[in-house]
Tab-separated table of C-alpha atoms and ligand atoms in Angstrom:
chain	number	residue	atom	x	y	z
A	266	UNK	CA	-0.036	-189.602	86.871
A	267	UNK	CA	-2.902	-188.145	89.454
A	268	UNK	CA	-5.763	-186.315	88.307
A	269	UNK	CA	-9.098	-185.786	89.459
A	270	UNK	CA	-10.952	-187.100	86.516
A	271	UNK	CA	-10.002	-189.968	83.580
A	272	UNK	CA	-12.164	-189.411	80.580
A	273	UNK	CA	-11.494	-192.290	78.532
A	274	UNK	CA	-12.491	-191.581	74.761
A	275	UNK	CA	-11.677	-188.361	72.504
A	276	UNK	CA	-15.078	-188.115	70.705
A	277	UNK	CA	-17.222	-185.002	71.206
A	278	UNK	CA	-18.674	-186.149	74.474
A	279	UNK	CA	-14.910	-186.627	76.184
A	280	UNK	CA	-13.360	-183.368	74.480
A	281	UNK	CA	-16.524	-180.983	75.730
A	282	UNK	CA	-16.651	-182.741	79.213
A	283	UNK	CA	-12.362	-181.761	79.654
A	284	UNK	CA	-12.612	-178.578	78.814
A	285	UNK	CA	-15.768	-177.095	80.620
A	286	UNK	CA	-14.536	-178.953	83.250
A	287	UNK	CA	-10.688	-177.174	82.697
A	288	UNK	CA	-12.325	-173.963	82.300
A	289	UNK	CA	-13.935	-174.566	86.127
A	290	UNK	CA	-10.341	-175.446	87.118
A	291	UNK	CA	-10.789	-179.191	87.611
A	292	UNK	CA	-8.080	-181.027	86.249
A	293	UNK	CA	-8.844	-183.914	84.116
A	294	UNK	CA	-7.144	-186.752	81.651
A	295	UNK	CA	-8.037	-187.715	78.556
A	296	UNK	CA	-7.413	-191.281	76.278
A	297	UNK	CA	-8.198	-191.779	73.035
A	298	UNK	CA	-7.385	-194.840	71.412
A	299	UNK	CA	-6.660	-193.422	67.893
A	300	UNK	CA	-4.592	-190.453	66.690
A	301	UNK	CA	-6.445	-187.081	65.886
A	302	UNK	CA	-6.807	-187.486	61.933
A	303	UNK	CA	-8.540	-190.709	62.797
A	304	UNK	CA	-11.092	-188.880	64.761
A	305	UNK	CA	-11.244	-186.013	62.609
A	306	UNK	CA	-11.955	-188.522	59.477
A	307	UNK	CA	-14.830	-189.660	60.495
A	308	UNK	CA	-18.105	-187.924	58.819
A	309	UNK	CA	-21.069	-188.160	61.460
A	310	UNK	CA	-23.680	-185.941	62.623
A	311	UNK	CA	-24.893	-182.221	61.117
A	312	UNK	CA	-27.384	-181.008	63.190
A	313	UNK	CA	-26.927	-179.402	66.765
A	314	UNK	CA	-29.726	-178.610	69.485
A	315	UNK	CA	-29.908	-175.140	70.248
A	316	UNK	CA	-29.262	-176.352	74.125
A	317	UNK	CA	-25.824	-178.097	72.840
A	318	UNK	CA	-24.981	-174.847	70.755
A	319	UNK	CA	-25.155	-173.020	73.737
A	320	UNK	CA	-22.722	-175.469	75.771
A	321	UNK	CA	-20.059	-175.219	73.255
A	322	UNK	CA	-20.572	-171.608	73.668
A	323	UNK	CA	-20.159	-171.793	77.386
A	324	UNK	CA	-16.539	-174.448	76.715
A	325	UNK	CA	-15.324	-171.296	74.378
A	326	UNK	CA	-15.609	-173.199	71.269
A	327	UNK	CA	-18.590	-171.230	69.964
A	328	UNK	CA	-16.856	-168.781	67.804
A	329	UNK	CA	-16.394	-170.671	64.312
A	330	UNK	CA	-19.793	-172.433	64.608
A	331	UNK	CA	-21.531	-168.984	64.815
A	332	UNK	CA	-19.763	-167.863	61.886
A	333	UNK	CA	-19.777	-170.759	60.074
A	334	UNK	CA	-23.154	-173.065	60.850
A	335	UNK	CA	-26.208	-172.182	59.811
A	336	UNK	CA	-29.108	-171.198	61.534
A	337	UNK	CA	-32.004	-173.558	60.544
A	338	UNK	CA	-36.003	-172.869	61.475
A	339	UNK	CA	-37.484	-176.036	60.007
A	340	UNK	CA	-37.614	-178.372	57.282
A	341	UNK	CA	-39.213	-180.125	54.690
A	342	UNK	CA	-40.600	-184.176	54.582
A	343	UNK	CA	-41.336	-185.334	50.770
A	344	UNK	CA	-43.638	-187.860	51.163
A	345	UNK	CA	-46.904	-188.940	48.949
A	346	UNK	CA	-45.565	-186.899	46.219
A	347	UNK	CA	-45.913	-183.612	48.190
A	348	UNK	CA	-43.643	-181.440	50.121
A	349	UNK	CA	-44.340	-180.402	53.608
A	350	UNK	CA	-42.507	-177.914	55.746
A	351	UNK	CA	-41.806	-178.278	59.408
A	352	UNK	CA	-41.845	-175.187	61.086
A	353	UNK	CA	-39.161	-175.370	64.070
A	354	UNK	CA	-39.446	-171.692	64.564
A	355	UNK	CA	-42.682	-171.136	64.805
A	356	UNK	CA	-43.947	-174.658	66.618
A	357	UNK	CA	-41.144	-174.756	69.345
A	358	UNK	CA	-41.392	-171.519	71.141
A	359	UNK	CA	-39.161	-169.655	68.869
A	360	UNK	CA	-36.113	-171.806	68.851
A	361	UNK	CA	-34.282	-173.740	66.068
A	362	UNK	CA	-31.198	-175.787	65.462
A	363	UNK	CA	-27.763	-175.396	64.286
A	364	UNK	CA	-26.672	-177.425	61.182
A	365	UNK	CA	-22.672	-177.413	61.514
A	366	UNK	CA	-20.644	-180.650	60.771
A	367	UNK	CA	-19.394	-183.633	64.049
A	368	UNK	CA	-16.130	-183.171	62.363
A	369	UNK	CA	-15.945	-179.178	62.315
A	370	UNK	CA	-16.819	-179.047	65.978
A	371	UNK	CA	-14.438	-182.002	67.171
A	372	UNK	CA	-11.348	-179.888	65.389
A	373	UNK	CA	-12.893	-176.893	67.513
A	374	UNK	CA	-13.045	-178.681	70.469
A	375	UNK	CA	-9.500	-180.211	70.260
A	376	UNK	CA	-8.176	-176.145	69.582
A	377	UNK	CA	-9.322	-175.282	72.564
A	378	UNK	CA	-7.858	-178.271	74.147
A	379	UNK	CA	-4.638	-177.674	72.889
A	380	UNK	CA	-5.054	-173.458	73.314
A	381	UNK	CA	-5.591	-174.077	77.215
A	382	UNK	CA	-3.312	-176.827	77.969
A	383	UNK	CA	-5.460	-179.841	78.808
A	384	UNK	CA	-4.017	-182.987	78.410
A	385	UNK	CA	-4.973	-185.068	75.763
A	386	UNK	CA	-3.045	-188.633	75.316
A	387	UNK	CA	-3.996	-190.112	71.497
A	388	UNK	CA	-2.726	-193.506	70.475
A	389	UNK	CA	-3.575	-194.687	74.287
A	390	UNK	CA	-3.620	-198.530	73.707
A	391	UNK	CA	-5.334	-200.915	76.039
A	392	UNK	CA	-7.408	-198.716	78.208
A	393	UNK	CA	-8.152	-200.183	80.901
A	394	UNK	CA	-10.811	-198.755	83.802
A	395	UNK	CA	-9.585	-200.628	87.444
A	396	UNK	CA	-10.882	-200.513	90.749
A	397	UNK	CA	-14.281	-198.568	89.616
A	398	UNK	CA	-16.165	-199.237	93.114
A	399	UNK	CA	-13.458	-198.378	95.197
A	400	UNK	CA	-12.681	-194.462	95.988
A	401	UNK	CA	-9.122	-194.708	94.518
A	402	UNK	CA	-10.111	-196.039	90.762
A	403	UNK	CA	-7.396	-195.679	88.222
A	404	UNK	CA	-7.113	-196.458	84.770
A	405	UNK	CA	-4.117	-198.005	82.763
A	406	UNK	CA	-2.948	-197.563	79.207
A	407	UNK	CA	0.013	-198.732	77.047
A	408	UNK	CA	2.126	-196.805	75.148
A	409	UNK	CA	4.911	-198.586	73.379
A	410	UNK	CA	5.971	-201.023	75.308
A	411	UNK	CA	5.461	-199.165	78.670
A	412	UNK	CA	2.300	-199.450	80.967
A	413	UNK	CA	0.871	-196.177	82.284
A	414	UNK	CA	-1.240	-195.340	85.471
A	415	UNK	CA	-3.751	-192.502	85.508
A	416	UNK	CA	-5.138	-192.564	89.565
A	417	UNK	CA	-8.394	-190.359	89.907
A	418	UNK	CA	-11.391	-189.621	91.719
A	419	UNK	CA	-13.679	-190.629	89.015
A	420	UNK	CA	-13.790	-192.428	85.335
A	421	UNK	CA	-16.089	-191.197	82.624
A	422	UNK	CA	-16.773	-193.760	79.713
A	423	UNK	CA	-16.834	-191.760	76.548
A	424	UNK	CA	-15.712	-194.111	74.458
A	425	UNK	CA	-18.136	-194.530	71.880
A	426	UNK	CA	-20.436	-197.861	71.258
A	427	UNK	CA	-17.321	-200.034	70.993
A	428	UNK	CA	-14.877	-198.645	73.979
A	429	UNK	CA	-14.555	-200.878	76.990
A	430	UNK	CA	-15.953	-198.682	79.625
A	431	UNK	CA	-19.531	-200.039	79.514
A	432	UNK	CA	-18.296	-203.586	78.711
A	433	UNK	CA	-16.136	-202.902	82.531
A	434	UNK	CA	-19.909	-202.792	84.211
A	435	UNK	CA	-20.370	-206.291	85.653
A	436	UNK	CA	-23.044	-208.117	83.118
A	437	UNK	CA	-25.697	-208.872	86.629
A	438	UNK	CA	-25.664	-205.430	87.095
A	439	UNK	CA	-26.167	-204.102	83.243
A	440	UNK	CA	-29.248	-204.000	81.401
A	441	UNK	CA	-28.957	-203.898	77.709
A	442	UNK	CA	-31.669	-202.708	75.166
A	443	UNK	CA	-31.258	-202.843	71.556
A	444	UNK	CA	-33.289	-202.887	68.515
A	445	UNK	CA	-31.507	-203.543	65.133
A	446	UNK	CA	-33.480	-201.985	62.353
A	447	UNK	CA	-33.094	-204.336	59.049
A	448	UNK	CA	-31.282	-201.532	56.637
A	449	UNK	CA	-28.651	-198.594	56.548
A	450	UNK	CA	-27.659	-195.664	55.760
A	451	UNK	CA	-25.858	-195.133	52.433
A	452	UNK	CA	-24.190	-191.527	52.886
A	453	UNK	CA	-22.122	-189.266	50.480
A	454	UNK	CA	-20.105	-185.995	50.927
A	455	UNK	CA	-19.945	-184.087	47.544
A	456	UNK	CA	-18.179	-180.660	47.108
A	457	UNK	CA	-21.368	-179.501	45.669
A	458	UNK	CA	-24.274	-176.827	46.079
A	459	UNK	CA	-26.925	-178.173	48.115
A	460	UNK	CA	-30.378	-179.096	46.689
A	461	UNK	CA	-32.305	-176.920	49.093
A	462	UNK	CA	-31.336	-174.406	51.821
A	463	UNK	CA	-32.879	-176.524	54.482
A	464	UNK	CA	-32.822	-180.757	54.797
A	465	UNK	CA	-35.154	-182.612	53.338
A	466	UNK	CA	-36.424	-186.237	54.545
A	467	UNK	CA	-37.938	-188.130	52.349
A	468	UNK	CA	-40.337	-191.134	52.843
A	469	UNK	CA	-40.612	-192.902	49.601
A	470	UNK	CA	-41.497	-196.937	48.598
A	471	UNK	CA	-37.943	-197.880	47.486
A	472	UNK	CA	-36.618	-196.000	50.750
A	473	UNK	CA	-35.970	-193.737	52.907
A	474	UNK	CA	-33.542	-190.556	51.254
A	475	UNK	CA	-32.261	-187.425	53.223
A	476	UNK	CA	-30.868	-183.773	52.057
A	477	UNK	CA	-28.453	-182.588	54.338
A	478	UNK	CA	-25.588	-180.247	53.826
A	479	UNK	CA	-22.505	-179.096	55.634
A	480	UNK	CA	-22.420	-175.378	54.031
A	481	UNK	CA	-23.436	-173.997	50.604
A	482	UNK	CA	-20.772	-175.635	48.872
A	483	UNK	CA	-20.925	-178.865	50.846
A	484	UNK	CA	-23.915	-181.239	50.508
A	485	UNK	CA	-24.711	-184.549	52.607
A	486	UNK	CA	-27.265	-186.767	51.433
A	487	UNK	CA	-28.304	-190.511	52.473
A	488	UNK	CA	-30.393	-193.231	50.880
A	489	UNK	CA	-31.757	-196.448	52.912
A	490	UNK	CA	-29.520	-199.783	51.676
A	491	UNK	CA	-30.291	-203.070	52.898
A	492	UNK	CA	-27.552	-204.753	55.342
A	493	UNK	CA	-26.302	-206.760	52.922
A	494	UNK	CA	-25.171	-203.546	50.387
A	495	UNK	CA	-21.493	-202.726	50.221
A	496	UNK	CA	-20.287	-198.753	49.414
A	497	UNK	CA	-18.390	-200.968	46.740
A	498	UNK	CA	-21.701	-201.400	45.021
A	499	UNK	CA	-22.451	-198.276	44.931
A	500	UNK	CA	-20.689	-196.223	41.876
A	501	UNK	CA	-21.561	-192.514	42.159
A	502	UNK	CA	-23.910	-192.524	38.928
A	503	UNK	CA	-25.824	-195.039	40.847
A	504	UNK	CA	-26.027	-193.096	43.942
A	505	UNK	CA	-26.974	-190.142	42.782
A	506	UNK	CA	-29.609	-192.012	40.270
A	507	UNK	CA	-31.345	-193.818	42.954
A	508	UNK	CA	-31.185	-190.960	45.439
A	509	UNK	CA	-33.346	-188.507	42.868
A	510	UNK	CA	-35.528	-191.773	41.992
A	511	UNK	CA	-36.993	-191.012	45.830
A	512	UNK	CA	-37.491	-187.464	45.695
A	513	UNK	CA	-40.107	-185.094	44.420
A	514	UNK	CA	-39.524	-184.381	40.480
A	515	UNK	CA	-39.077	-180.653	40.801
A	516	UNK	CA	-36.379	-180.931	43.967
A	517	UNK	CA	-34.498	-183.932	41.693
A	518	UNK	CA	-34.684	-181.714	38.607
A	519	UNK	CA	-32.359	-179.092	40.304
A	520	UNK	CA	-29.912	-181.642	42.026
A	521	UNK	CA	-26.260	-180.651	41.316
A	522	UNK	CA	-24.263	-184.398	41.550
A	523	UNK	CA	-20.197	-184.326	41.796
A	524	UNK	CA	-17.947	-186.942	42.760
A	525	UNK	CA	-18.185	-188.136	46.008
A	526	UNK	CA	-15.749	-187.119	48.705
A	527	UNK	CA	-16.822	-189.091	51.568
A	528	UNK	CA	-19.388	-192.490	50.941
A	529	UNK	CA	-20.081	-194.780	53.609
A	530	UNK	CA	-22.886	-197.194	55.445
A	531	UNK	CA	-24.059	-197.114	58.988
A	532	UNK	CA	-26.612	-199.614	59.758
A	533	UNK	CA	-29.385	-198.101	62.037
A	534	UNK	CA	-29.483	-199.383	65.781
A	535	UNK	CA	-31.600	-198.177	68.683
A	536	UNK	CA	-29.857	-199.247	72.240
A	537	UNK	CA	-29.804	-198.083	75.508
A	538	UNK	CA	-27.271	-199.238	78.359
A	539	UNK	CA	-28.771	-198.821	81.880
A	540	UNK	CA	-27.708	-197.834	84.328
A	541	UNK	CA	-25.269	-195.083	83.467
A	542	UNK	CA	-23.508	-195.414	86.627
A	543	UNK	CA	-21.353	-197.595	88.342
A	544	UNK	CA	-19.380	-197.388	91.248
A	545	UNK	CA	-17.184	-194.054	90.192
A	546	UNK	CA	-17.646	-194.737	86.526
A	547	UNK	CA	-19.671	-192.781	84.763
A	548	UNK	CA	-20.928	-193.364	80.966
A	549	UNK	CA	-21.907	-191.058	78.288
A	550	UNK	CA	-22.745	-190.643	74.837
A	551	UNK	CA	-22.695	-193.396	72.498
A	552	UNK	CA	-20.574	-195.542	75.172
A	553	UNK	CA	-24.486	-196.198	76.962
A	554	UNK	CA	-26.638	-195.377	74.347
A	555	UNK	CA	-27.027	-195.543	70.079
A	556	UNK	CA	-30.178	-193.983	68.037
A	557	UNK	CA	-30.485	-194.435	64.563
A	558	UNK	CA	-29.696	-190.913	62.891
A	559	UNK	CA	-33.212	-190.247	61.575
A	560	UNK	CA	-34.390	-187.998	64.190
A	561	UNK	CA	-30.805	-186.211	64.525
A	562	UNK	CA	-30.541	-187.287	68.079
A	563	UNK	CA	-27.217	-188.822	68.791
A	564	UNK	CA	-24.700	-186.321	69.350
A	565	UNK	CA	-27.484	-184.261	70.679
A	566	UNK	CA	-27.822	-186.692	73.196
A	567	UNK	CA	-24.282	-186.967	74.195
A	568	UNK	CA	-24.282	-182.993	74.859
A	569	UNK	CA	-27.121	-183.279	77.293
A	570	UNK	CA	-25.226	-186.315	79.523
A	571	UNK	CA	-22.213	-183.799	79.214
A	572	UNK	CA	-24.424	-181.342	80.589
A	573	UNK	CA	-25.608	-183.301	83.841
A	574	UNK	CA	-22.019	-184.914	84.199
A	575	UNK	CA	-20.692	-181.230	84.358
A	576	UNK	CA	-22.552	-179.760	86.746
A	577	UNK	CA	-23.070	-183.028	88.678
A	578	UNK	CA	-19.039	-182.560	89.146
A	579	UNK	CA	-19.020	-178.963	89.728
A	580	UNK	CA	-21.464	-179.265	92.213
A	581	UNK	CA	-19.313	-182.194	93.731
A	582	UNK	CA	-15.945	-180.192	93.622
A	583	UNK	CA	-17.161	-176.932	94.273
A	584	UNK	CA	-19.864	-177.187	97.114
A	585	UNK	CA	-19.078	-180.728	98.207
A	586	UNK	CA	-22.881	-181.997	97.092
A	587	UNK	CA	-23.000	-185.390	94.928
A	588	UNK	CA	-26.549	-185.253	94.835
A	589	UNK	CA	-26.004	-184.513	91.315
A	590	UNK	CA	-23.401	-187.810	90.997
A	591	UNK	CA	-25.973	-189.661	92.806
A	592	UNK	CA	-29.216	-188.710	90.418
A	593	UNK	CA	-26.962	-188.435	86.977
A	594	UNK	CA	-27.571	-192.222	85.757
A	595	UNK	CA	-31.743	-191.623	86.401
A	596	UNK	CA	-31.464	-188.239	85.135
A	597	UNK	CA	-29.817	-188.977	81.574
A	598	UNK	CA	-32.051	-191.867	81.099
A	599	UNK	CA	-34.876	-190.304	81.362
A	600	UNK	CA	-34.599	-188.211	78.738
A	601	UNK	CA	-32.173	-190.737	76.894
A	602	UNK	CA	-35.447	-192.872	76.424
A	603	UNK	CA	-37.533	-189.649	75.480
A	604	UNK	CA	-34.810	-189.612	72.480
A	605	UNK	CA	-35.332	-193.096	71.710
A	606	UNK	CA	-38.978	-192.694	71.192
A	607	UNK	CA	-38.391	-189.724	68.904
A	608	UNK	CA	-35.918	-191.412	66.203
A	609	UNK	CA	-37.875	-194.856	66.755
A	610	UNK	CA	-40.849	-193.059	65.588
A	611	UNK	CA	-38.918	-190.640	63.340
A	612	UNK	CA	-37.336	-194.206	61.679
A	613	UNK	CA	-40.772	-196.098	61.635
A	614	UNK	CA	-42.541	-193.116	60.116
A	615	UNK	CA	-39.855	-192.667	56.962
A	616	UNK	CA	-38.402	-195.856	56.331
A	617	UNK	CA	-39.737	-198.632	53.616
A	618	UNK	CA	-39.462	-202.018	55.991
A	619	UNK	CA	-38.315	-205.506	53.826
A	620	UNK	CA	-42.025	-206.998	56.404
A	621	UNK	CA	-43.902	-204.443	55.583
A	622	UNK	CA	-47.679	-205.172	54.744
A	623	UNK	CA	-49.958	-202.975	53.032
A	624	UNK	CA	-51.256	-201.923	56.784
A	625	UNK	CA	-48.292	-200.907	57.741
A	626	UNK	CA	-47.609	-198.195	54.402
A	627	UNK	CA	-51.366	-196.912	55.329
A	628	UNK	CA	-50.148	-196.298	59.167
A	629	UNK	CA	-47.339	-193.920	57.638
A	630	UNK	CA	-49.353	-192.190	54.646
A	631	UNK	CA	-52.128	-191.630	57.699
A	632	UNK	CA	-49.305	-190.483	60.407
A	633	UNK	CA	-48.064	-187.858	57.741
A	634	UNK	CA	-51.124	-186.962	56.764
A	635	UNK	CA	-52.547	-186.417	60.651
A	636	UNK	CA	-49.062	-184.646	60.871
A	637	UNK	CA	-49.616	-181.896	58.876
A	638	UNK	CA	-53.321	-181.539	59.146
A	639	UNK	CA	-52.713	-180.976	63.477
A	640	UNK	CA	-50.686	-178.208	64.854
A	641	UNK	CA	-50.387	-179.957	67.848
A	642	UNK	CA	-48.865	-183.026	66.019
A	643	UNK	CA	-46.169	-180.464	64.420
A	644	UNK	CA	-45.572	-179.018	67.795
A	645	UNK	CA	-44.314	-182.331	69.322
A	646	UNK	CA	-41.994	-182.779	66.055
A	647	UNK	CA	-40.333	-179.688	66.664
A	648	UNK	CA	-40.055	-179.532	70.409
A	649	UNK	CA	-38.457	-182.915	69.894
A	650	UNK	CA	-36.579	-181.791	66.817
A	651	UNK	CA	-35.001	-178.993	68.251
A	652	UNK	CA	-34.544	-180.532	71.846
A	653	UNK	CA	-36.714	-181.069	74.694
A	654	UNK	CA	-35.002	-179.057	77.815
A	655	UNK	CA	-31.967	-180.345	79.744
B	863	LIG	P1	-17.777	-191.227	69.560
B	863	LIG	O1	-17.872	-190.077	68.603
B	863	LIG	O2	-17.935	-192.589	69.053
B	863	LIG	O3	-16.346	-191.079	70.265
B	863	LIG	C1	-15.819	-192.088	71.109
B	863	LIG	C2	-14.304	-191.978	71.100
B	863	LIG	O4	-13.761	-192.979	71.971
B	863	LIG	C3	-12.639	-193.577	71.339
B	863	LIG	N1	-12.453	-194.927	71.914
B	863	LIG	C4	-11.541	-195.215	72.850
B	863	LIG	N2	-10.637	-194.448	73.472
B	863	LIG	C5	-9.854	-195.045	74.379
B	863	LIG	N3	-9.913	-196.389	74.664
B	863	LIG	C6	-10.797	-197.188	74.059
B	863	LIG	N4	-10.850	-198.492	74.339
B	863	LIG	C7	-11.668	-196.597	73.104
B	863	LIG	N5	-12.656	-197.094	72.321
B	863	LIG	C8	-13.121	-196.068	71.608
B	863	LIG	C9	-13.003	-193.584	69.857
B	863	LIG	O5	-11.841	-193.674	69.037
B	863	LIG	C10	-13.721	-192.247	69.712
B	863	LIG	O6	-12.845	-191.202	69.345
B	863	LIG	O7	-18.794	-191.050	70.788
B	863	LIG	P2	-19.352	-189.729	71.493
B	863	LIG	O8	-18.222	-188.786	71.814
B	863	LIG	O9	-20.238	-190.179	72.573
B	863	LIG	O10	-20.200	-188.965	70.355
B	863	LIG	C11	-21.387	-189.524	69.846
B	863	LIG	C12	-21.604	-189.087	68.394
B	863	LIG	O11	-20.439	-189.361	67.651
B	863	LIG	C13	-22.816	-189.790	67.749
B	863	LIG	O12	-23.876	-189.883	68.669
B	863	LIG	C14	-23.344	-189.059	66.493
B	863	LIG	O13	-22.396	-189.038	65.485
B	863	LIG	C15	-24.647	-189.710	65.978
B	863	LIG	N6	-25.158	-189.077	64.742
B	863	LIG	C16	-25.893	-187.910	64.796
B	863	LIG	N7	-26.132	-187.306	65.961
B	863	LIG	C17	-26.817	-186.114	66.007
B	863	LIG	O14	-27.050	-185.595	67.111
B	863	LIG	N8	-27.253	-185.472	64.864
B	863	LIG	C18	-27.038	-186.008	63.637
B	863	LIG	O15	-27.390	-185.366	62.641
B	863	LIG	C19	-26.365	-187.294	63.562
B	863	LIG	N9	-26.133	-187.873	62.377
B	863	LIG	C20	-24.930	-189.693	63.502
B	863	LIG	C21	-25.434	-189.050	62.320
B	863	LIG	C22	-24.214	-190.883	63.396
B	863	LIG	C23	-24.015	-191.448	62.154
B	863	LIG	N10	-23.278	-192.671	62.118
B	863	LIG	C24	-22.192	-192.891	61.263
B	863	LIG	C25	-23.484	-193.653	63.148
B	863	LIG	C26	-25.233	-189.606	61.091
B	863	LIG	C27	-24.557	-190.824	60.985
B	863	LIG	C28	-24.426	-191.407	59.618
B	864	LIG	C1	-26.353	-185.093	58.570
B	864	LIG	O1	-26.284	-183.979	58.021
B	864	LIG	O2	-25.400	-185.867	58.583
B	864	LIG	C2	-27.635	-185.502	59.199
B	864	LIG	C3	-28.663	-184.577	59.317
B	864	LIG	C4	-29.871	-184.960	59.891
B	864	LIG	C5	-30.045	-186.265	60.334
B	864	LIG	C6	-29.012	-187.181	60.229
B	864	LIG	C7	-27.798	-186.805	59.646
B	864	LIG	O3	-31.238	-186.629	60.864
């Protein structure tokens, strides 16, 4: 098979990347290891930059999130026994975010996928990237017991934190940098009315706890676990008992608990993969870089290396100028990193730490307090929060 581009991975990142790039009339392959329901099982991220909403726009997959998300313009942080409110709105120039579910907009993305043709190969089995330096790079898969060839122009590594794109980068030439935070995320999907119309995050000394929600009959809500907690541990009862132990009284007085449809733990991990480049491969997403989910970054992330890989290749195909394809790996970075420092700090500010010393709980008590005594402190959360520009 010959195609101009091999996207190997079937996660947001590779589906948006196909089709704008389809739409543009540059044809392009997709692998994904695992069959759709596998993909579509998976409950992961629930808030979406205004800059990404617009891109799915712009890829023709718009139309159910506009129905269906919500517009949000801020939210709260419980902390110190108090509630305070983030205004997105009014602190970021008049912009806000999107809260509609990973899972909701993958199914969207693969619609479109299949409603315009592209070519999407699931259950591709031994991916393998070859000849990535050379100007004829191809990339193998099995299927069955048969081999298959996919020759290209150019490889783009979309395959997630575990895929073998970034692991095809020669290990003199990588630079790894990870930070492994010592707890996780307990999370829960209940079919049940959410405690409050907008999220809440909530710093509190047995841990970390956050409000989220799909819709107004769909709630998502995480509690910090140590590593060593299974989701076997935790019964429902126990979930929902701890997880109103760390909120205000008044907010866990009108909690509506159900069973749980979804439970699961991520452990938090901050790493960055640089550079994002090599030869004609091309990384993206969580396949170069990981933040842990308390600033809402990840997927956001992934939309804006979409972004430059897009029009770094429409540039290339349609006015014959790489300059994009030669700046793409310095240009994601850059503001890869400035995502980094956002959930890092987002992370340190909430989280209770197993090390932490009485210094330490005074830092975050004065941070929150500075926080909400400074406009200029809440303007930085929610130009951050809502997405610095692409
Ligand atoms: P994905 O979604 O991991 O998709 C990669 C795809 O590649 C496939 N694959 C392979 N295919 C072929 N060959 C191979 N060898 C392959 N190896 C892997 C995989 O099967 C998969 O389908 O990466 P992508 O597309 O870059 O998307 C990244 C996002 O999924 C991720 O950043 C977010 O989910 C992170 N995240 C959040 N991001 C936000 O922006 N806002 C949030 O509110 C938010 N909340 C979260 C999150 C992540 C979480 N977890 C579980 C880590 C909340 C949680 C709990
Ligand atoms: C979610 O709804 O899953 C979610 C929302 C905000 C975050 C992380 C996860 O910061």
């Amino acid at each position: 098979m010959k195609t101009k581009v091999c996207i190997i991975g079937g996660g947001p990142s590779g589906l948006l990347l196909s089709q704008l790039l389809h739409l543009k009339g540059i044809d392009n392959v997709l692998l994904e290891k695992h069959s759709r329901e596998y993909v579509l099982a998976r409950i992961r991220a629930g808030v979406l930059e205004h800059g990404f909403a617009k891109l799915m726009r712009e890829a023709q997959c718009g139309e159910r999130m506009d129905r269906e998300g919500e517009i949000h313009e801020g939210f709260f942080i419980a902390h110190d026994g108090r509630m305070d409110r983030v205004d997105l709105h009014k602190y970021s120039g008049g912009n806000s975010v999107v809260v509609y579910g990973q899972t909701e907009l993958t199914k969207d993305l693969y619609e479109a996928r299949d409603r315009t043709g592209g070519q999407v190969i699931h259950n591709a089995e031994d991916v393998k990237p070859h000849d990535l330096t050379s100007s004829t790079p191809y990339v193998t898969y099995r299927r069955g017991d048969d081999i298959e060839r996919v020759d290209c122009d150019y490889v783009i590594g979309a395959d997630g934190f575990h895929g073998v794109s970034r692991k095809s980068i020669p290990k003199d030439v990588l630079k790894e940098y990870e930070k492994v935070y010592p707890f996780g995320w307990l999370g829960v999907l209940s079919r049940t009315k959410p405690v409050s119309p907008e999220l809440i995050y909530a710093r509190h000394e047995r841990g970390f706890a956050l409000c989220s929600l799909r819709s107004q009959v769909l709630s998502r809500y995480y509690i910090q676990v140590p590593l060593t907690d299974t989701v076997e541990q935790w019964s429902d009862d126990a979930f929902w008992a701890e997880l109103k132990r760390r909120l205000p009284d008044e907010v866990a007085a009108r909690m509506v608990t159900g069973p749980s449809i979804e439970k699961s733990i991520a452990p938090l991990r901050s790493f960055v993969a640089e550079p994002m480049r090599w030869g004609n491969l091309f990384l993206a997403g969580d396949a170069a870089h990981i933040v842990p989910p308390t600033g809402a970054r990840g997927l956001n992330s992934a939309a804006s290396d979409i972004y430059y890989l897009y029009h770094a290749l429409l540039a290339h195909y349609q006015q014959g100028d790489d300059s994009g394809l030669e700046n793409y790996s310095a240009k994601a970075l850059a503001r890869v990193w400035k995502a980094q420092r956002f959930s890092w700090w987002m992370t340190t500010l909430l989280h209770t730490f197993p090390d932490s010393i009485e210094y330490d709980r005074k830092l975050q008590q004065t941070d929150l307090a500075y926080l909400f005594s400074s406009e200029a402190a809440q303007r930085s959360l929610a130009e951050n929060y809502v997405g610095l520009p692409f």
